[in-house]
Tab-separated table of C-alpha atoms and ligand atoms in Angstrom:
chain	number	residue	atom	x	y	z
A	27	UNK	CA	98.514	93.425	71.118
A	28	UNK	CA	96.610	90.752	72.927
A	29	UNK	CA	97.076	89.451	76.529
A	30	UNK	CA	95.433	86.771	78.528
A	31	UNK	CA	92.893	89.555	79.779
A	32	UNK	CA	91.386	89.089	76.337
A	33	UNK	CA	89.402	85.994	75.336
A	34	UNK	CA	91.864	85.304	72.624
A	35	UNK	CA	91.608	82.582	70.076
A	36	UNK	CA	95.130	81.345	71.204
A	37	UNK	CA	93.720	80.563	74.655
A	38	UNK	CA	89.978	80.676	74.596
A	39	UNK	CA	87.573	80.431	77.519
A	40	UNK	CA	84.726	78.090	76.528
A	41	UNK	CA	82.244	79.866	78.526
A	42	UNK	CA	83.439	83.264	77.427
A	43	UNK	CA	83.265	82.187	73.710
A	44	UNK	CA	79.662	80.977	73.902
A	45	UNK	CA	78.780	84.128	75.821
A	46	UNK	CA	80.397	86.477	73.274
A	47	UNK	CA	78.403	84.759	70.419
A	48	UNK	CA	75.166	85.484	72.312
A	49	UNK	CA	75.926	89.035	73.260
A	50	UNK	CA	77.576	90.269	70.045
A	51	UNK	CA	81.222	91.406	69.678
A	52	UNK	CA	81.246	95.031	70.914
A	53	UNK	CA	80.809	94.378	74.564
A	54	UNK	CA	83.503	91.639	74.422
A	55	UNK	CA	85.796	93.915	72.444
A	56	UNK	CA	85.382	96.726	74.900
A	57	UNK	CA	85.999	94.386	77.808
A	58	UNK	CA	89.091	92.902	76.160
A	59	UNK	CA	90.392	96.412	75.213
A	60	UNK	CA	90.068	97.483	78.833
A	61	UNK	CA	92.048	94.412	79.902
A	62	UNK	CA	94.736	95.016	77.442
A	63	UNK	CA	95.105	98.699	78.584
A	64	UNK	CA	95.256	97.645	82.248
A	65	UNK	CA	97.924	95.106	81.406
A	66	UNK	CA	100.029	97.672	79.503
A	67	UNK	CA	99.817	100.080	82.419
A	68	UNK	CA	100.734	97.254	84.971
A	69	UNK	CA	103.583	95.794	82.940
A	70	UNK	CA	105.120	99.283	82.628
A	71	UNK	CA	104.781	99.882	86.342
A	72	UNK	CA	106.045	96.502	87.382
A	73	UNK	CA	109.077	96.733	85.104
A	74	UNK	CA	110.045	100.139	86.541
A	75	UNK	CA	109.707	98.493	90.015
A	76	UNK	CA	111.933	95.661	88.898
A	77	UNK	CA	114.515	98.181	87.600
A	78	UNK	CA	114.469	99.908	91.125
A	79	UNK	CA	114.766	96.531	92.985
A	80	UNK	CA	117.655	95.346	90.718
A	81	UNK	CA	119.507	98.735	90.781
A	82	UNK	CA	119.117	99.109	94.528
A	83	UNK	CA	119.697	95.578	96.027
A	84	UNK	CA	122.099	93.903	93.552
A	85	UNK	CA	125.003	96.397	93.770
A	86	UNK	CA	124.521	96.626	97.622
A	87	UNK	CA	124.632	92.868	98.011
A	88	UNK	CA	127.541	92.411	95.500
A	89	UNK	CA	129.733	95.057	97.047
A	90	UNK	CA	129.224	94.501	100.748
A	91	UNK	CA	127.400	91.243	101.138
A	92	UNK	CA	124.559	91.012	103.805
A	93	UNK	CA	125.720	94.255	105.545
A	94	UNK	CA	125.148	96.108	102.305
A	95	UNK	CA	121.367	95.728	102.974
A	96	UNK	CA	121.753	98.435	105.712
A	97	UNK	CA	122.245	101.040	102.987
A	98	UNK	CA	118.954	100.141	101.262
A	99	UNK	CA	115.366	101.025	101.916
A	100	UNK	CA	114.761	98.156	104.150
A	101	UNK	CA	115.026	99.336	107.863
A	102	UNK	CA	115.567	95.740	109.128
A	103	UNK	CA	117.516	94.644	105.979
A	104	UNK	CA	120.627	93.475	107.917
A	105	UNK	CA	120.843	92.134	111.539
A	106	UNK	CA	124.242	91.004	112.690
A	107	UNK	CA	124.470	87.257	113.602
A	108	UNK	CA	121.004	86.382	112.078
A	109	UNK	CA	122.298	84.306	109.203
A	110	UNK	CA	118.969	82.741	108.392
A	111	UNK	CA	117.157	86.148	108.418
A	112	UNK	CA	119.787	87.848	106.278
A	113	UNK	CA	119.745	84.984	103.691
A	114	UNK	CA	115.834	85.109	103.682
A	115	UNK	CA	115.826	88.853	102.995
A	116	UNK	CA	118.744	88.687	100.427
A	117	UNK	CA	116.935	85.732	98.541
A	118	UNK	CA	113.634	87.575	98.869
A	119	UNK	CA	114.652	90.741	97.091
A	120	UNK	CA	116.726	89.010	94.388
A	121	UNK	CA	113.975	86.460	93.686
A	122	UNK	CA	111.485	89.445	93.414
A	123	UNK	CA	113.381	90.471	90.178
A	124	UNK	CA	112.411	87.093	88.542
A	125	UNK	CA	108.906	87.146	89.865
A	126	UNK	CA	107.911	90.904	89.228
A	127	UNK	CA	109.948	90.934	85.917
A	128	UNK	CA	108.689	87.492	84.682
A	129	UNK	CA	104.965	87.851	85.693
A	130	UNK	CA	103.913	90.142	82.788
A	131	UNK	CA	105.697	87.967	80.255
A	132	UNK	CA	103.618	84.986	81.383
A	133	UNK	CA	100.428	86.872	80.549
A	134	UNK	CA	101.261	87.450	76.847
A	135	UNK	CA	99.935	84.773	74.573
A	136	UNK	CA	102.288	85.986	71.831
A	137	UNK	CA	105.283	84.674	74.067
A	138	UNK	CA	103.393	81.453	74.948
A	139	UNK	CA	102.538	80.798	71.347
A	140	UNK	CA	105.879	81.506	69.863
A	141	UNK	CA	108.056	80.227	72.811
A	142	UNK	CA	106.025	77.540	74.567
A	143	UNK	CA	109.198	75.983	76.141
A	144	UNK	CA	110.033	79.387	77.653
A	145	UNK	CA	106.555	79.801	78.937
A	146	UNK	CA	106.616	76.489	80.646
A	147	UNK	CA	110.126	77.001	82.064
A	148	UNK	CA	109.338	80.594	83.302
A	149	UNK	CA	105.932	79.363	84.551
A	150	UNK	CA	107.500	76.598	86.751
A	151	UNK	CA	110.042	79.024	88.021
A	152	UNK	CA	107.493	81.649	88.822
A	153	UNK	CA	105.298	79.277	90.798
A	154	UNK	CA	108.138	77.694	92.721
A	155	UNK	CA	109.964	81.039	93.551
A	156	UNK	CA	106.773	82.734	94.564
A	157	UNK	CA	105.810	80.007	97.022
A	158	UNK	CA	109.375	79.734	98.405
A	159	UNK	CA	109.882	83.443	98.736
A	160	UNK	CA	106.511	83.745	100.527
A	161	UNK	CA	107.813	81.318	103.138
A	162	UNK	CA	111.012	83.541	103.431
A	163	UNK	CA	108.654	86.590	103.717
A	164	UNK	CA	106.619	84.875	106.457
A	165	UNK	CA	110.013	84.140	108.365
A	166	UNK	CA	110.887	87.809	108.216
A	167	UNK	CA	107.476	89.232	109.150
A	168	UNK	CA	107.249	87.170	112.284
A	169	UNK	CA	110.915	87.281	113.398
A	170	UNK	CA	112.025	90.899	112.570
A	171	UNK	CA	110.633	94.250	113.551
A	172	UNK	CA	109.436	95.097	110.092
A	173	UNK	CA	106.903	97.938	109.689
A	174	UNK	CA	103.071	97.365	109.539
A	175	UNK	CA	102.212	96.260	113.129
A	176	UNK	CA	100.074	93.333	113.949
A	177	UNK	CA	97.394	93.984	111.318
A	178	UNK	CA	99.957	94.529	108.624
A	179	UNK	CA	101.675	91.327	109.525
A	180	UNK	CA	98.505	89.327	109.614
A	181	UNK	CA	97.422	90.718	106.071
A	182	UNK	CA	100.708	89.967	104.381
A	183	UNK	CA	100.752	86.534	105.965
A	184	UNK	CA	97.261	86.053	104.457
A	185	UNK	CA	98.848	86.989	101.102
A	186	UNK	CA	101.453	84.271	101.398
A	187	UNK	CA	98.616	81.729	102.014
A	188	UNK	CA	96.770	83.088	98.995
A	189	UNK	CA	99.946	82.660	96.888
A	190	UNK	CA	100.161	79.102	97.971
A	191	UNK	CA	96.583	78.286	97.165
A	192	UNK	CA	96.684	80.063	93.747
A	193	UNK	CA	99.958	78.298	92.860
A	194	UNK	CA	98.584	74.847	93.928
A	195	UNK	CA	95.512	75.262	91.773
A	196	UNK	CA	97.440	76.704	88.790
A	197	UNK	CA	99.769	73.685	88.962
A	198	UNK	CA	97.016	71.213	89.394
A	199	UNK	CA	95.030	72.372	86.320
A	200	UNK	CA	98.239	72.559	84.186
A	201	UNK	CA	98.877	69.052	84.858
A	202	UNK	CA	95.398	67.871	84.185
A	203	UNK	CA	95.449	69.948	80.907
A	204	UNK	CA	92.384	72.066	82.045
A	205	UNK	CA	93.926	75.122	80.316
A	206	UNK	CA	91.096	77.619	80.927
A	207	UNK	CA	91.117	76.951	84.733
A	208	UNK	CA	94.916	76.912	84.803
A	209	UNK	CA	94.806	80.343	83.059
A	210	UNK	CA	92.537	81.783	85.542
A	211	UNK	CA	94.350	80.450	88.590
A	212	UNK	CA	97.672	81.632	87.167
A	213	UNK	CA	96.117	85.117	86.767
A	214	UNK	CA	94.985	85.003	90.340
A	215	UNK	CA	98.513	83.974	91.327
A	216	UNK	CA	99.947	87.028	89.446
A	217	UNK	CA	97.555	89.294	91.308
A	218	UNK	CA	98.444	87.836	94.764
A	219	UNK	CA	102.143	87.707	94.028
A	220	UNK	CA	101.892	91.469	92.979
A	221	UNK	CA	100.416	92.573	96.253
A	222	UNK	CA	103.782	94.099	97.369
A	223	UNK	CA	103.684	96.244	94.245
A	224	UNK	CA	99.876	97.091	94.487
A	225	UNK	CA	100.537	98.308	97.976
A	226	UNK	CA	103.249	100.769	96.833
A	227	UNK	CA	101.506	102.183	93.810
A	228	UNK	CA	98.193	102.330	95.833
A	229	UNK	CA	99.982	104.272	98.717
A	230	UNK	CA	101.634	106.664	96.413
A	231	UNK	CA	98.379	107.178	94.253
A	232	UNK	CA	96.755	108.192	97.680
A	233	UNK	CA	99.440	110.581	98.632
A	234	UNK	CA	99.323	112.134	95.191
A	235	UNK	CA	95.575	112.550	95.125
A	236	UNK	CA	94.668	113.281	98.830
A	237	UNK	CA	98.038	114.257	100.379
A	238	UNK	CA	97.851	111.231	102.685
A	239	UNK	CA	94.499	111.388	104.458
A	240	UNK	CA	94.184	108.644	107.009
A	241	UNK	CA	97.986	108.183	107.421
A	242	UNK	CA	99.992	109.503	110.372
A	243	UNK	CA	103.298	110.782	108.861
A	244	UNK	CA	105.081	110.386	112.203
A	245	UNK	CA	104.147	106.743	113.087
A	246	UNK	CA	103.201	105.642	109.503
A	247	UNK	CA	99.923	104.197	110.855
A	248	UNK	CA	96.253	105.091	110.316
A	249	UNK	CA	92.992	103.866	108.891
A	250	UNK	CA	94.065	104.176	105.286
A	251	UNK	CA	97.139	101.901	105.882
A	252	UNK	CA	94.952	99.396	107.701
A	253	UNK	CA	92.685	99.347	104.564
A	254	UNK	CA	95.585	99.109	102.103
A	255	UNK	CA	97.127	96.074	103.953
A	256	UNK	CA	94.190	93.995	102.877
A	257	UNK	CA	93.222	95.994	99.716
A	258	UNK	CA	96.576	95.216	98.256
A	259	UNK	CA	95.371	91.781	97.395
A	260	UNK	CA	91.664	91.935	97.844
A	261	UNK	CA	90.858	94.819	95.243
A	262	UNK	CA	92.968	93.278	92.295
A	263	UNK	CA	91.497	89.789	93.027
A	264	UNK	CA	87.898	91.174	93.167
A	265	UNK	CA	88.329	93.149	90.008
A	266	UNK	CA	89.797	90.111	88.186
A	267	UNK	CA	86.800	88.051	89.351
A	268	UNK	CA	84.348	90.640	88.032
A	269	UNK	CA	86.265	90.533	84.717
A	270	UNK	CA	86.003	86.811	84.590
A	271	UNK	CA	82.318	86.898	85.421
A	272	UNK	CA	81.781	89.487	82.648
A	273	UNK	CA	83.781	87.298	80.132
A	274	UNK	CA	81.324	84.323	80.826
A	275	UNK	CA	78.265	86.424	80.989
A	276	UNK	CA	75.813	87.078	78.045
A	277	UNK	CA	74.757	90.430	79.527
A	278	UNK	CA	76.188	93.435	77.689
A	279	UNK	CA	75.461	95.628	80.817
A	280	UNK	CA	77.913	93.481	83.094
A	281	UNK	CA	80.649	93.523	80.312
A	282	UNK	CA	80.414	97.414	80.109
A	283	UNK	CA	80.318	97.719	83.843
A	284	UNK	CA	83.369	95.514	84.256
A	285	UNK	CA	85.108	97.421	81.472
A	286	UNK	CA	84.454	100.707	83.156
A	287	UNK	CA	85.876	99.272	86.454
A	288	UNK	CA	88.984	97.992	84.588
A	289	UNK	CA	89.463	101.343	82.969
A	290	UNK	CA	89.272	103.097	86.301
A	291	UNK	CA	91.770	100.607	87.492
A	292	UNK	CA	94.054	101.447	84.716
A	293	UNK	CA	93.983	105.056	85.558
A	294	UNK	CA	94.904	104.319	89.154
A	295	UNK	CA	97.553	101.873	88.147
A	296	UNK	CA	99.114	104.369	85.757
A	297	UNK	CA	98.990	107.306	88.113
A	298	UNK	CA	99.989	105.139	91.154
A	299	UNK	CA	103.036	103.812	89.155
A	300	UNK	CA	104.061	107.242	88.087
A	301	UNK	CA	103.808	108.548	91.625
A	302	UNK	CA	105.863	105.689	93.096
A	303	UNK	CA	108.429	106.002	90.446
A	304	UNK	CA	108.898	109.717	91.027
A	305	UNK	CA	108.287	109.798	94.779
A	306	UNK	CA	109.654	106.438	95.982
A	307	UNK	CA	111.908	104.518	93.558
A	308	UNK	CA	113.938	107.048	91.722
A	309	UNK	CA	114.934	109.078	94.797
A	310	UNK	CA	116.296	105.867	96.378
A	311	UNK	CA	118.571	105.121	93.453
B	413	HEM	C1	105.867	86.427	96.048
B	413	HEM	C2	105.594	87.899	95.973
B	413	HEM	C3	106.445	88.738	96.648
B	413	HEM	C4	107.266	89.602	96.119
B	413	HEM	C5	107.624	89.771	94.581
B	413	HEM	C6	107.899	90.429	97.044
B	413	HEM	C7	108.980	91.406	96.888
B	413	HEM	C8	109.554	92.261	97.823
B	413	HEM	C9	110.322	93.232	97.604
B	413	HEM	C10	110.852	93.799	96.134
B	413	HEM	C11	110.720	93.902	98.728
B	413	HEM	C12	111.618	95.071	98.994
B	413	HEM	C13	110.639	96.305	98.866
B	413	HEM	C14	111.320	97.692	98.693
B	413	HEM	O1	112.502	97.802	98.444
B	413	HEM	O2	110.437	98.596	98.620
B	413	HEM	C15	110.009	93.037	99.733
B	413	HEM	C16	110.218	93.287	101.095
B	413	HEM	C17	109.716	92.501	102.133
B	413	HEM	N1	108.758	91.526	101.916
B	413	HEM	FE1	108.098	90.804	100.186
B	413	HEM	N2	107.470	90.035	98.413
B	413	HEM	C18	106.549	89.091	98.105
B	413	HEM	C19	105.798	88.392	99.105
B	413	HEM	C20	105.893	88.661	100.436
B	413	HEM	C21	105.210	87.859	101.345
B	413	HEM	C22	104.006	86.928	101.119
B	413	HEM	C23	105.665	88.363	102.637
B	413	HEM	C24	105.257	87.826	103.989
B	413	HEM	C25	104.478	86.908	104.286
B	413	HEM	C26	106.631	89.282	102.384
B	413	HEM	C27	107.464	90.023	103.227
B	413	HEM	C28	108.274	90.945	103.080
B	413	HEM	C29	109.094	91.649	104.183
B	413	HEM	C30	108.987	91.266	105.642
B	413	HEM	C31	109.894	92.646	103.453
B	413	HEM	C32	110.844	93.635	104.238
B	413	HEM	C33	109.892	94.909	104.504
B	413	HEM	C34	110.587	95.922	105.257
B	413	HEM	O3	111.575	95.769	105.948
B	413	HEM	O4	109.995	96.993	105.027
B	413	HEM	N3	106.774	89.439	100.983
B	413	HEM	N4	109.242	92.180	99.210
């Protein structure tokens, strides 16, 4: 299976291709293999998250309307009399199904190659819904008493800005047919729009491996949470940038280093997804 994490013939990186000719196939193959492994772990973890979101919020909203959100995991899910806020949160969680469910599909060249119209339609939907739901999220963060404190609110607001920036560049380069640049900005958008999911699997990975060092269980505050508020988007974007640099480079050492970083990320992603599924999502259903 290939994904956009490989420099595939279906969607080549000009710089990556010339580099791979200079450094020989093995470092590129190992790098591409690490990217595919990470993609498989991430797609599985994201689709389990989507299942939880759909199974948790759709029945609650369908049966009881906005007040049904009181029975979900969102402590401030429903506020009587706040129509705009209730609409924003209902829209936010329903649209999350499209964004998190559709993201991995966009990264598969097989789907893009065989169903280009579907890829374009889902791509437009993804970009627009990610941008609009980030605005809804901003409204919620700054008008409702959601967890996270000031640092958490600033960090997730920064994520909204990153989503808008990545979406704007992805659209711009698609319109000007600069496909390799479009591909890279679309992948950055995928990382920024997945921050909510990265936060949950990162947190549960930490609980599983350390028991929750740096997190006060009473207040749900602490240095590790402060770190995670920014790491949820910074680490995925930095690892992706390293991956791009390694694709473009002619140095085998950089390709191996990036592959090792991606393989470690794959382990954390798989374990974190497992821990979040068992400890967070399944118990809520
Ligand atoms: C575009 C990518 C995003 C997706 C797919 C997404 C998805 C979600 C999901 C699924 C939930 C429910 C979480 C759960 O049940 O565990 C949620 C909650 C929430 N999201 Fe987002 N979100 C995104 C971006 C944002 C942004 C950028 C902000 C703020 C600027 C934001 C603010 C919130 C807030 C305030 C909640 C309620 C949290 C709570 O009460 O604990 N989201 N989001």
